[in-house]
PDB file of C-alpha atoms in Angstrom:
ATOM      1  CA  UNK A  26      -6.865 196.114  62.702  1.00 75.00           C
ATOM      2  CA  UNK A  27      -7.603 196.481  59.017  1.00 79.00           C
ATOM      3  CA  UNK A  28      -7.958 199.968  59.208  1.00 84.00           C
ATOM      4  CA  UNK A  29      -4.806 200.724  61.173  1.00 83.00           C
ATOM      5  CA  UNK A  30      -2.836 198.868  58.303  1.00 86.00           C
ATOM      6  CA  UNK A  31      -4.513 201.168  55.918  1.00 87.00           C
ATOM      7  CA  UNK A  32      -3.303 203.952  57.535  1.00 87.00           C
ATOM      8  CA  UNK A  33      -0.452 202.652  57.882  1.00 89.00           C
ATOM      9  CA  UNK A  34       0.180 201.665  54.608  1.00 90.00           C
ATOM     10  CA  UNK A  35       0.764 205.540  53.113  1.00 90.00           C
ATOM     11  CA  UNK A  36       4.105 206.200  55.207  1.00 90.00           C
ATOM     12  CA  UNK A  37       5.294 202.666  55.353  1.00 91.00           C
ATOM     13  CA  UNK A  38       6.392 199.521  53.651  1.00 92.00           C
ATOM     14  CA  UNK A  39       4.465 196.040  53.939  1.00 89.00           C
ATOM     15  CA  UNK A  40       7.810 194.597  55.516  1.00 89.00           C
ATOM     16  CA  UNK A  41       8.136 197.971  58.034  1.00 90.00           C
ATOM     17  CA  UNK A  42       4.299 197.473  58.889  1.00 88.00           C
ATOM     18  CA  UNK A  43       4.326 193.483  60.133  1.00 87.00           C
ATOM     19  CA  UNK A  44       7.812 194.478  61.832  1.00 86.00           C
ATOM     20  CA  UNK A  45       6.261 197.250  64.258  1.00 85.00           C
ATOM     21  CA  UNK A  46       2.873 195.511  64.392  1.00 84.00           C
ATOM     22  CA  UNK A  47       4.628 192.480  65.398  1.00 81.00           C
ATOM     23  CA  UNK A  48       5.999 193.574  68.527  1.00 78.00           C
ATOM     24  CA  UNK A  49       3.300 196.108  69.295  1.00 78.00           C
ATOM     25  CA  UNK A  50       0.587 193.338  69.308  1.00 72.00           C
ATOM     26  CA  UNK A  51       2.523 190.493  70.973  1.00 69.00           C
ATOM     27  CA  UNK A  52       0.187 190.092  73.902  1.00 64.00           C
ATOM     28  CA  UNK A  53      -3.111 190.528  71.725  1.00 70.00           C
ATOM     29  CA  UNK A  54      -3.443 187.044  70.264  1.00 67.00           C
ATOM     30  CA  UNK A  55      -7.009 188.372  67.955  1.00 70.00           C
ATOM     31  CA  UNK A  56      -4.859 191.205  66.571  1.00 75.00           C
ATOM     32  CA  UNK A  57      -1.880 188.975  66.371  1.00 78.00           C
ATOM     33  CA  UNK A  58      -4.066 186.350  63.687  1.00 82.00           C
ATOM     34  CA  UNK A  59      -5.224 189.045  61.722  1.00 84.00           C
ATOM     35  CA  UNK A  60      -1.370 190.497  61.348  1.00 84.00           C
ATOM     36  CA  UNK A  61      -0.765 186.711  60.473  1.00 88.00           C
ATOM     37  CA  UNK A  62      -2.884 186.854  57.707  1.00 90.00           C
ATOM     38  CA  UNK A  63      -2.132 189.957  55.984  1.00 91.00           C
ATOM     39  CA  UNK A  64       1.556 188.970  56.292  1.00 93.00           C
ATOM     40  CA  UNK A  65       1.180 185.581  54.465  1.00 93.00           C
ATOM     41  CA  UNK A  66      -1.480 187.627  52.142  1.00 92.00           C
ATOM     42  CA  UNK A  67       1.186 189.700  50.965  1.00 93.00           C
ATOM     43  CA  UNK A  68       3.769 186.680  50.877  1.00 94.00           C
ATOM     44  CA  UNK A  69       5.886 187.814  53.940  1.00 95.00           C
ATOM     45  CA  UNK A  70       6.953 185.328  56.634  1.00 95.00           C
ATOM     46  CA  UNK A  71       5.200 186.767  59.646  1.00 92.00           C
ATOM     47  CA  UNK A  72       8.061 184.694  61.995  1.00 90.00           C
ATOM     48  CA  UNK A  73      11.140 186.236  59.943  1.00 92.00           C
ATOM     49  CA  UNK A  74       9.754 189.026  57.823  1.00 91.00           C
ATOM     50  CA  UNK A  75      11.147 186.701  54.869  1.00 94.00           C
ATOM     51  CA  UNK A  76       9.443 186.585  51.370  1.00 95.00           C
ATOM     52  CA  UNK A  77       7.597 183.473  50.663  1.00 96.00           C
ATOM     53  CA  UNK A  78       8.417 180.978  47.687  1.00 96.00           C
ATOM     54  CA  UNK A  79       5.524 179.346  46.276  1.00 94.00           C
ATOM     55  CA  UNK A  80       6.460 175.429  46.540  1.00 94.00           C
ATOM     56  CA  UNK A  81       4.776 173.010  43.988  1.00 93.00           C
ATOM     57  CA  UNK A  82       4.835 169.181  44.159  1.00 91.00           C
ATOM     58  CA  UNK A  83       2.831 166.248  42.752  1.00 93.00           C
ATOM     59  CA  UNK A  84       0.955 163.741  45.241  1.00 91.00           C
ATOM     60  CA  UNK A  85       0.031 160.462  43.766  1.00 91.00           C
ATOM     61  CA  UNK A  86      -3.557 159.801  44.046  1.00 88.00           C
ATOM     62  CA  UNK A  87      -3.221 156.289  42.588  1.00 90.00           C
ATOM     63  CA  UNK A  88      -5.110 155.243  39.194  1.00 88.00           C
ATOM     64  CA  UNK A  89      -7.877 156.837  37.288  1.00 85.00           C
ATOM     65  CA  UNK A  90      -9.237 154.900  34.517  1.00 88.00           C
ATOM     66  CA  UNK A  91      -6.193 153.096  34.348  1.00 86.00           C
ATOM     67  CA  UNK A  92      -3.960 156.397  34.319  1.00 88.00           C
ATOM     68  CA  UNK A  93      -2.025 157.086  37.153  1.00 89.00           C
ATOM     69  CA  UNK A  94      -3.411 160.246  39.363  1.00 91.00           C
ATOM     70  CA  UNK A  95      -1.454 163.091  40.576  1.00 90.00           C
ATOM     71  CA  UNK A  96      -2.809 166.241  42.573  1.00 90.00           C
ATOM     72  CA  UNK A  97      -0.877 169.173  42.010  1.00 92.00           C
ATOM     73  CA  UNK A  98      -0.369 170.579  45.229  1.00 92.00           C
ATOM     74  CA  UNK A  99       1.114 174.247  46.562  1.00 94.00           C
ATOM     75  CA  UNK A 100       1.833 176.191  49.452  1.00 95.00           C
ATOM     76  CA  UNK A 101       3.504 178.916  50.538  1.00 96.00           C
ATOM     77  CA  UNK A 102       7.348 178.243  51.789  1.00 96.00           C
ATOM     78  CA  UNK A 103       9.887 180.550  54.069  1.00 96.00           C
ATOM     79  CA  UNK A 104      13.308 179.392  52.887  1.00 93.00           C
ATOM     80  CA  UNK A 105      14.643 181.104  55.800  1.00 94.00           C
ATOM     81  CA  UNK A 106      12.501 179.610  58.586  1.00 94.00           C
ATOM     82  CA  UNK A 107      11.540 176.304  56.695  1.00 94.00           C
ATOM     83  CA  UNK A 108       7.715 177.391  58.129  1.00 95.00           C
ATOM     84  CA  UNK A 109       5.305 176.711  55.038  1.00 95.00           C
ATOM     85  CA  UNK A 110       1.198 177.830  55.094  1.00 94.00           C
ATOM     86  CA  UNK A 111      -1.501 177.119  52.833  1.00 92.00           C
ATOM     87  CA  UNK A 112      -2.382 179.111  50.041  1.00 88.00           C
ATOM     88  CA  UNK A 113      -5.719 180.297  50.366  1.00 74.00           C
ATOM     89  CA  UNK A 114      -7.856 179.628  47.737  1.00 62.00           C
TER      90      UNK A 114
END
């Protein structure tokens, strides 16, 4: 799959490439993960070929050494879709 992206990455944008892939390789769900991932790689919505936001928020993680404890958390966010994945680390 990797290899037909490369290839297809000289004559075509990253947006064009998830677009055809997309409906090419409905019925192949392997093929269809891997498209997944190099969509959300390349922050692109693979649902609505929409750039993803980076959203940021702080979870409370209660106290620390008297302190209180937040976890600065992130993921990637479609505005369009409202569909958010993880940001792999």
């Amino acid at each position: 799959m990797y290899d037909l992206i490369d290839v297809l990455e000289n004559e075509l944008s990253k947006y064009e490439i998830i677009e055809i892939l997309n409906e090419v390789l409905d019925n192949y769900i392997e093929n269809k993960e891997q498209l997944n991932s190099y969509a959300i790689e390349n922050r692109i919505c693979p649902k609505c070929l929409t750039e993803l936001e980076i959203h940021k928020w702080k979870e409370d993680r209660g106290e620390y050494m008297g302190s209180l404890a937040l976890e600065e958390m992130n993921e990637l966010y479609c505005g369009r879709c409202g569909t958010s994945y993880p940001i792999e680390r």
